Amino acid sequence: MAPPCLFPDIRDAEYCSVVLQIPLDKTEDQVERELLEKASSLGIRTTLPSIESEYRRNASVALSDSVDSVSQGHVASSASEGTSSTYLTPHSSIFGPPSPRTADSIGIHFAVYEKYLAEHHVPSESGASNASYKSRKSSRSSAVGDGSNQSVLSVSTTRRGLSGFTSRMLRKKPTRSFEPILCCQSCRRDLTKPALIHNLSCGHAHCTDCLRLKIHQACHDESLMPPRCCSPLQASTIQALLEPAGQETFVKAVMEYSTPWELRIFCPNASCRHFIPHRQPLDPKAPFSATCRKCHTRVCVICRNAAHAIGKDCPADAQVEASPKTSGGHPSCKRCYRCRSLVKRRQESTRLECACLAQFCALCGGLWDSTIGCPNICISDDETAKRRDSNSNDETGGPKRQDRAHDPAVQDLLQCQEQEMVRFCTFMAETRASLQARYSEQRLALGQKHREQEDRLKEEHTRTACQLEDGQIQEEMELRANLEQSERSIRVRIKHMEAYCEGLSHPNPQGSHMPPRVVTEQNLRDLGSQYNMRDSMQRRHEAKINMMRDRQSKRMSELLEKHEDELEKLAHGQQADRDELETAHVRQSQHLSSTIEARKARLTARWHMETEVLCRELEDRDGVKYALLPVPTWSDDQGEEAACAQSPAL
């Protein structure tokens, strides 16, 4: 099947109608199945990439139980039971309905964590609590058993005991409402909400933040795994504390730490270095290779470097490299993917069977299936020699071979294939252009959004700065008004005190019998203090104004720093948005390129099969063999784009 699309540009219905020109009531899979049935009826043993991928999904996976083995598991074909045929039939099991791909869905199974605790002989919390409970129960039962054999309700104390028991049961006990103080054992912080604290089986209480910190440290430091207080945390506790992403990270860390160091496999990509679990489904075509789930880089499980080509043995396997070569240049021994033992090739057969009952190809090492044989469609050396001898016999004394390029049916098929290639190039060029156009539109929309965000933020900053400046001006005006009022009050007070002291306020009229006003020393001292206040009043007012201005300047600088921080934060967020958009575009472009390559390979395989089927039909009709006819070949990307640009749209 074609890989799923991450974007709506490549639509299967449009691709089938525009490029393949298949009727609406048929799909590409149905066309290939019909072609396979036709090839099988003519005795042609071959397959297609889509059928192989479906076979790989239907294959059952058997994982290795040996810790010393670094194999990726074992695939046992369900189609190999009950038949010994080596060619495809329409009723083969690979044509059944596809099974769900459970390997693609990353499930968070905390059974790995429980297994890690069991392998490292670390008692779990539940086991410790059960053991302590049983010990307390047994101690209580032993204490009772060691006592006297006399019955509690003996004859002499039966009545008194019953009466006392009844009185105690009927007596109303006062209710006690003690609310314990919740305190974290790690950070010693008092918590008011019981939902924020977790009581462990060891009796200690920890807050959510501290437990998450312990789990985070255990994920990045192997010496701190498993996370624990007095005993390891339970899987249910960890699952309740972490989000799905955190649970996945924790399970991956447990899988890495549970693997011995000498058996750990990491991605050879320098920018990835992601851990690759050794227990994952095998690739039937290359069982000694694993795939990184993060960057999809393939790695050899023997030398831990980049995966080798299909059919090429690892150079680090000295025993296989040192084995004698066959007539076709292949090693006479092959390593078993399950038990890792060497299996010697016998009688020039491409099928090898190990003592562990594992069957694989002697040429490429792929998992052998009795229905399709080698998943890489390898040809044995003797069959190659037979074909070479047959070709030589045909050239010398055999039936005369004819050039089938002049046959009308062959010419029609080649023309259809060439037109299909042109339509494919045009369709994919339009798809790339659509992807690039959408990326440009997204960049323009994102730039417009960022400019609007900046404008709104700058307007908000200007408004807050103006409000603060207006408030400061109003505050200074109020302060100056208060200072002027206090200055006027002091001057009026001095005026009245001078008049009192000089006798000008209430002069003594002639003939008055009132005694004259007496000016004391205290009155003069008060007047002098008022003079001092008047003289220093200007200086004190300036000091108050300067202090107020310093406070206002500090508040303004703090506000400007806050504005700068907000602008910097906004710039970081906008850069993150641009990086995310760029990453998504690169990911979509890579996926589009892989989709194009996959569909190219699918088209090429179907063209080869169509040519071979037509050749077999002509041979059965005419009784002579025809020369081989090549199918249309793909040019490089630049030439393809140039050809697509010059070719008319169909």
PDB file of N, CA and C in Angstrom, residues 505-572:
ATOM      1  N   SER A 505      -1.142  93.859  66.875  1.00  0.00           N
ATOM      2  CA  SER A 505      -2.402  93.164  66.624  1.00  0.00           C
ATOM      3  C   SER A 505      -3.532  93.746  67.463  1.00  0.00           C
ATOM      4  N   HIS A 506      -3.273  93.948  68.798  1.00  0.00           N
ATOM      5  CA  HIS A 506      -4.308  94.510  69.696  1.00  0.00           C
ATOM      6  C   HIS A 506      -3.686  95.693  70.460  1.00  0.00           C
ATOM      7  N   PRO A 507      -3.710  96.855  69.864  1.00  0.00           N
ATOM      8  CA  PRO A 507      -3.126  98.013  70.570  1.00  0.00           C
ATOM      9  C   PRO A 507      -3.948  98.384  71.822  1.00  0.00           C
ATOM     10  N   ASN A 508      -3.240  98.905  72.835  1.00  0.00           N
ATOM     11  CA  ASN A 508      -3.895  99.282  74.096  1.00  0.00           C
ATOM     12  C   ASN A 508      -4.497 100.687  73.955  1.00  0.00           C
ATOM     13  N   PRO A 509      -5.818 100.802  73.844  1.00  0.00           N
ATOM     14  CA  PRO A 509      -6.426 102.122  73.636  1.00  0.00           C
ATOM     15  C   PRO A 509      -6.277 103.012  74.891  1.00  0.00           C
ATOM     16  N   GLN A 510      -6.384 104.305  74.653  1.00  0.00           N
ATOM     17  CA  GLN A 510      -6.298 105.241  75.773  1.00  0.00           C
ATOM     18  C   GLN A 510      -7.525 105.124  76.666  1.00  0.00           C
ATOM     19  N   GLY A 511      -7.269 105.180  77.918  1.00  0.00           N
ATOM     20  CA  GLY A 511      -8.347 105.074  78.899  1.00  0.00           C
ATOM     21  C   GLY A 511      -8.832 103.688  79.126  1.00  0.00           C
ATOM     22  N   SER A 512      -8.139 102.680  78.521  1.00  0.00           N
ATOM     23  CA  SER A 512      -8.578 101.294  78.724  1.00  0.00           C
ATOM     24  C   SER A 512      -8.025 100.813  80.054  1.00  0.00           C
ATOM     25  N   HIS A 513      -8.809 100.015  80.706  1.00  0.00           N
ATOM     26  CA  HIS A 513      -8.411  99.459  81.993  1.00  0.00           C
ATOM     27  C   HIS A 513      -7.788  98.086  81.858  1.00  0.00           C
ATOM     28  N   MET A 514      -7.656  97.549  80.580  1.00  0.00           N
ATOM     29  CA  MET A 514      -7.048  96.220  80.349  1.00  0.00           C
ATOM     30  C   MET A 514      -5.547  96.330  80.552  1.00  0.00           C
ATOM     31  N   PRO A 515      -4.930  95.327  81.108  1.00  0.00           N
ATOM     32  CA  PRO A 515      -3.488  95.369  81.320  1.00  0.00           C
ATOM     33  C   PRO A 515      -2.787  95.242  79.965  1.00  0.00           C
ATOM     34  N   PRO A 516      -1.603  95.746  79.839  1.00  0.00           N
ATOM     35  CA  PRO A 516      -0.863  95.654  78.557  1.00  0.00           C
ATOM     36  C   PRO A 516      -0.432  94.200  78.267  1.00  0.00           C
ATOM     37  N   ARG A 517      -0.331  93.874  76.928  1.00  0.00           N
ATOM     38  CA  ARG A 517       0.079  92.512  76.507  1.00  0.00           C
ATOM     39  C   ARG A 517       1.552  92.326  76.839  1.00  0.00           C
ATOM     40  N   VAL A 518       1.853  91.126  77.357  1.00  0.00           N
ATOM     41  CA  VAL A 518       3.219  90.824  77.789  1.00  0.00           C
ATOM     42  C   VAL A 518       3.807  89.803  76.800  1.00  0.00           C
ATOM     43  N   VAL A 519       4.941  90.123  76.222  1.00  0.00           N
ATOM     44  CA  VAL A 519       5.652  89.220  75.302  1.00  0.00           C
ATOM     45  C   VAL A 519       6.717  88.466  76.088  1.00  0.00           C
ATOM     46  N   THR A 520       6.560  87.140  76.143  1.00  0.00           N
ATOM     47  CA  THR A 520       7.478  86.293  76.913  1.00  0.00           C
ATOM     48  C   THR A 520       8.614  85.796  76.032  1.00  0.00           C
ATOM     49  N   GLU A 521       9.558  85.163  76.736  1.00  0.00           N
ATOM     50  CA  GLU A 521      10.708  84.583  76.026  1.00  0.00           C
ATOM     51  C   GLU A 521      10.284  83.421  75.114  1.00  0.00           C
ATOM     52  N   GLN A 522       9.264  82.702  75.551  1.00  0.00           N
ATOM     53  CA  GLN A 522       8.766  81.575  74.739  1.00  0.00           C
ATOM     54  C   GLN A 522       8.176  82.061  73.439  1.00  0.00           C
ATOM     55  N   ASN A 523       7.502  83.197  73.489  1.00  0.00           N
ATOM     56  CA  ASN A 523       6.942  83.743  72.262  1.00  0.00           C
ATOM     57  C   ASN A 523       8.032  84.125  71.266  1.00  0.00           C
ATOM     58  N   LEU A 524       9.115  84.645  71.769  1.00  0.00           N
ATOM     59  CA  LEU A 524      10.212  85.023  70.890  1.00  0.00           C
ATOM     60  C   LEU A 524      10.903  83.785  70.296  1.00  0.00           C
ATOM     61  N   ARG A 525      11.064  82.749  71.135  1.00  0.00           N
ATOM     62  CA  ARG A 525      11.667  81.519  70.609  1.00  0.00           C
ATOM     63  C   ARG A 525      10.783  80.878  69.536  1.00  0.00           C
ATOM     64  N   ASP A 526       9.475  80.907  69.727  1.00  0.00           N
ATOM     65  CA  ASP A 526       8.571  80.351  68.694  1.00  0.00           C
ATOM     66  C   ASP A 526       8.662  81.146  67.400  1.00  0.00           C
ATOM     67  N   LEU A 527       8.782  82.437  67.542  1.00  0.00           N
ATOM     68  CA  LEU A 527       8.917  83.257  66.344  1.00  0.00           C
ATOM     69  C   LEU A 527      10.236  82.952  65.624  1.00  0.00           C
ATOM     70  N   GLY A 528      11.288  82.741  66.383  1.00  0.00           N
ATOM     71  CA  GLY A 528      12.568  82.401  65.752  1.00  0.00           C
ATOM     72  C   GLY A 528      12.530  81.060  65.038  1.00  0.00           C
ATOM     73  N   SER A 529      11.833  80.101  65.642  1.00  0.00           N
ATOM     74  CA  SER A 529      11.716  78.797  64.962  1.00  0.00           C
ATOM     75  C   SER A 529      10.918  78.897  63.665  1.00  0.00           C
ATOM     76  N   GLN A 530       9.949  79.762  63.650  1.00  0.00           N
ATOM     77  CA  GLN A 530       9.180  79.964  62.419  1.00  0.00           C
ATOM     78  C   GLN A 530      10.045  80.611  61.341  1.00  0.00           C
ATOM     79  N   TYR A 531      10.934  81.553  61.784  1.00  0.00           N
ATOM     80  CA  TYR A 531      11.868  82.136  60.827  1.00  0.00           C
ATOM     81  C   TYR A 531      12.777  81.063  60.215  1.00  0.00           C
ATOM     82  N   ASN A 532      13.236  80.146  61.055  1.00  0.00           N
ATOM     83  CA  ASN A 532      14.104  79.074  60.562  1.00  0.00           C
ATOM     84  C   ASN A 532      13.358  78.172  59.561  1.00  0.00           C
ATOM     85  N   MET A 533      12.119  77.872  59.880  1.00  0.00           N
ATOM     86  CA  MET A 533      11.332  77.055  58.957  1.00  0.00           C
ATOM     87  C   MET A 533      11.116  77.770  57.640  1.00  0.00           C
ATOM     88  N   ARG A 534      10.922  79.080  57.682  1.00  0.00           N
ATOM     89  CA  ARG A 534      10.748  79.836  56.445  1.00  0.00           C
ATOM     90  C   ARG A 534      12.022  79.839  55.603  1.00  0.00           C
ATOM     91  N   ASP A 535      13.174  79.981  56.298  1.00  0.00           N
ATOM     92  CA  ASP A 535      14.428  80.022  55.556  1.00  0.00           C
ATOM     93  C   ASP A 535      14.771  78.667  54.916  1.00  0.00           C
ATOM     94  N   SER A 536      14.459  77.564  55.597  1.00  0.00           N
ATOM     95  CA  SER A 536      14.786  76.226  55.061  1.00  0.00           C
ATOM     96  C   SER A 536      13.642  75.606  54.259  1.00  0.00           C
ATOM     97  N   MET A 537      12.575  76.324  54.097  1.00  0.00           N
ATOM     98  CA  MET A 537      11.408  75.758  53.434  1.00  0.00           C
ATOM     99  C   MET A 537      11.701  75.467  51.959  1.00  0.00           C
ATOM    100  N   GLN A 538      12.383  76.330  51.262  1.00  0.00           N
ATOM    101  CA  GLN A 538      12.670  76.115  49.849  1.00  0.00           C
ATOM    102  C   GLN A 538      13.555  74.878  49.634  1.00  0.00           C
ATOM    103  N   ARG A 539      14.538  74.735  50.520  1.00  0.00           N
ATOM    104  CA  ARG A 539      15.430  73.585  50.392  1.00  0.00           C
ATOM    105  C   ARG A 539      14.675  72.274  50.636  1.00  0.00           C
ATOM    106  N   ARG A 540      13.823  72.248  51.651  1.00  0.00           N
ATOM    107  CA  ARG A 540      13.065  71.033  51.951  1.00  0.00           C
ATOM    108  C   ARG A 540      12.092  70.710  50.834  1.00  0.00           C
ATOM    109  N   HIS A 541      11.494  71.725  50.242  1.00  0.00           N
ATOM    110  CA  HIS A 541      10.567  71.470  49.135  1.00  0.00           C
ATOM    111  C   HIS A 541      11.292  70.897  47.919  1.00  0.00           C
ATOM    112  N   GLU A 542      12.456  71.425  47.625  1.00  0.00           N
ATOM    113  CA  GLU A 542      13.225  70.890  46.508  1.00  0.00           C
ATOM    114  C   GLU A 542      13.658  69.434  46.768  1.00  0.00           C
ATOM    115  N   ALA A 543      14.002  69.129  48.008  1.00  0.00           N
ATOM    116  CA  ALA A 543      14.384  67.756  48.348  1.00  0.00           C
ATOM    117  C   ALA A 543      13.213  66.791  48.157  1.00  0.00           C
ATOM    118  N   LYS A 544      12.033  67.197  48.590  1.00  0.00           N
ATOM    119  CA  LYS A 544      10.858  66.340  48.400  1.00  0.00           C
ATOM    120  C   LYS A 544      10.551  66.126  46.919  1.00  0.00           C
ATOM    121  N   ILE A 545      10.676  67.209  46.143  1.00  0.00           N
ATOM    122  CA  ILE A 545      10.408  67.081  44.703  1.00  0.00           C
ATOM    123  C   ILE A 545      11.427  66.168  44.047  1.00  0.00           C
ATOM    124  N   ASN A 546      12.690  66.302  44.457  1.00  0.00           N
ATOM    125  CA  ASN A 546      13.732  65.433  43.882  1.00  0.00           C
ATOM    126  C   ASN A 546      13.501  63.964  44.250  1.00  0.00           C
ATOM    127  N   MET A 547      13.111  63.700  45.484  1.00  0.00           N
ATOM    128  CA  MET A 547      12.816  62.325  45.896  1.00  0.00           C
ATOM    129  C   MET A 547      11.658  61.755  45.094  1.00  0.00           C
ATOM    130  N   MET A 548      10.638  62.571  44.888  1.00  0.00           N
ATOM    131  CA  MET A 548       9.502  62.093  44.097  1.00  0.00           C
ATOM    132  C   MET A 548       9.923  61.809  42.659  1.00  0.00           C
ATOM    133  N   ARG A 549      10.763  62.672  42.104  1.00  0.00           N
ATOM    134  CA  ARG A 549      11.214  62.440  40.746  1.00  0.00           C
ATOM    135  C   ARG A 549      12.091  61.185  40.638  1.00  0.00           C
ATOM    136  N   ASP A 550      12.889  60.921  41.660  1.00  0.00           N
ATOM    137  CA  ASP A 550      13.686  59.683  41.645  1.00  0.00           C
ATOM    138  C   ASP A 550      12.782  58.448  41.650  1.00  0.00           C
ATOM    139  N   ARG A 551      11.737  58.480  42.480  1.00  0.00           N
ATOM    140  CA  ARG A 551      10.800  57.360  42.491  1.00  0.00           C
ATOM    141  C   ARG A 551      10.106  57.210  41.143  1.00  0.00           C
ATOM    142  N   GLN A 552       9.719  58.320  40.572  1.00  0.00           N
ATOM    143  CA  GLN A 552       9.061  58.249  39.266  1.00  0.00           C
ATOM    144  C   GLN A 552       9.997  57.731  38.180  1.00  0.00           C
ATOM    145  N   SER A 553      11.259  58.170  38.235  1.00  0.00           N
ATOM    146  CA  SER A 553      12.233  57.688  37.250  1.00  0.00           C
ATOM    147  C   SER A 553      12.470  56.186  37.410  1.00  0.00           C
ATOM    148  N   LYS A 554      12.504  55.693  38.627  1.00  0.00           N
ATOM    149  CA  LYS A 554      12.690  54.265  38.868  1.00  0.00           C
ATOM    150  C   LYS A 554      11.500  53.470  38.345  1.00  0.00           C
ATOM    151  N   ARG A 555      10.283  53.983  38.610  1.00  0.00           N
ATOM    152  CA  ARG A 555       9.105  53.286  38.099  1.00  0.00           C
ATOM    153  C   ARG A 555       9.089  53.282  36.575  1.00  0.00           C
ATOM    154  N   MET A 556       9.501  54.380  35.959  1.00  0.00           N
ATOM    155  CA  MET A 556       9.523  54.427  34.502  1.00  0.00           C
ATOM    156  C   MET A 556      10.563  53.474  33.923  1.00  0.00           C
ATOM    157  N   SER A 557      11.745  53.412  34.556  1.00  0.00           N
ATOM    158  CA  SER A 557      12.768  52.476  34.069  1.00  0.00           C
ATOM    159  C   SER A 557      12.312  51.025  34.229  1.00  0.00           C
ATOM    160  N   GLU A 558      11.643  50.715  35.337  1.00  0.00           N
ATOM    161  CA  GLU A 558      11.120  49.363  35.524  1.00  0.00           C
ATOM    162  C   GLU A 558      10.073  49.035  34.463  1.00  0.00           C
ATOM    163  N   LEU A 559       9.229  50.006  34.154  1.00  0.00           N
ATOM    164  CA  LEU A 559       8.213  49.772  33.133  1.00  0.00           C
ATOM    165  C   LEU A 559       8.864  49.555  31.763  1.00  0.00           C
ATOM    166  N   LEU A 560       9.904  50.344  31.454  1.00  0.00           N
ATOM    167  CA  LEU A 560      10.584  50.167  30.167  1.00  0.00           C
ATOM    168  C   LEU A 560      11.286  48.811  30.104  1.00  0.00           C
ATOM    169  N   GLU A 561      11.887  48.373  31.196  1.00  0.00           N
ATOM    170  CA  GLU A 561      12.507  47.044  31.220  1.00  0.00           C
ATOM    171  C   GLU A 561      11.466  45.945  31.029  1.00  0.00           C
ATOM    172  N   LYS A 562      10.305  46.137  31.659  1.00  0.00           N
ATOM    173  CA  LYS A 562       9.234  45.172  31.472  1.00  0.00           C
ATOM    174  C   LYS A 562       8.789  45.134  30.012  1.00  0.00           C
ATOM    175  N   HIS A 563       8.707  46.308  29.387  1.00  0.00           N
ATOM    176  CA  HIS A 563       8.331  46.345  27.976  1.00  0.00           C
ATOM    177  C   HIS A 563       9.374  45.648  27.112  1.00  0.00           C
ATOM    178  N   GLU A 564      10.646  45.871  27.404  1.00  0.00           N
ATOM    179  CA  GLU A 564      11.698  45.199  26.640  1.00  0.00           C
ATOM    180  C   GLU A 564      11.636  43.687  26.809  1.00  0.00           C
ATOM    181  N   ASP A 565      11.373  43.242  28.035  1.00  0.00           N
ATOM    182  CA  ASP A 565      11.245  41.791  28.270  1.00  0.00           C
ATOM    183  C   ASP A 565      10.069  41.213  27.491  1.00  0.00           C
ATOM    184  N   GLU A 566       8.956  41.939  27.480  1.00  0.00           N
ATOM    185  CA  GLU A 566       7.802  41.464  26.732  1.00  0.00           C
ATOM    186  C   GLU A 566       8.087  41.410  25.238  1.00  0.00           C
ATOM    187  N   LEU A 567       8.790  42.412  24.727  1.00  0.00           N
ATOM    188  CA  LEU A 567       9.145  42.388  23.312  1.00  0.00           C
ATOM    189  C   LEU A 567      10.107  41.244  22.991  1.00  0.00           C
ATOM    190  N   GLU A 568      11.055  41.015  23.889  1.00  0.00           N
ATOM    191  CA  GLU A 568      11.996  39.903  23.668  1.00  0.00           C
ATOM    192  C   GLU A 568      11.279  38.561  23.731  1.00  0.00           C
ATOM    193  N   LYS A 569      10.367  38.427  24.686  1.00  0.00           N
ATOM    194  CA  LYS A 569       9.594  37.193  24.776  1.00  0.00           C
ATOM    195  C   LYS A 569       8.744  36.984  23.532  1.00  0.00           C
ATOM    196  N   LEU A 570       8.140  38.074  23.050  1.00  0.00           N
ATOM    197  CA  LEU A 570       7.350  37.978  21.820  1.00  0.00           C
ATOM    198  C   LEU A 570       8.228  37.591  20.633  1.00  0.00           C
ATOM    199  N   ALA A 571       9.453  38.152  20.574  1.00  0.00           N
ATOM    200  CA  ALA A 571      10.361  37.810  19.478  1.00  0.00           C
ATOM    201  C   ALA A 571      10.755  36.336  19.537  1.00  0.00           C
ATOM    202  N   HIS A 572      11.014  35.821  20.739  1.00  0.00           N
ATOM    203  CA  HIS A 572      11.341  34.397  20.870  1.00  0.00           C
ATOM    204  C   HIS A 572      10.169  33.524  20.437  1.00  0.00           C
TER     205      HIS A 572
END
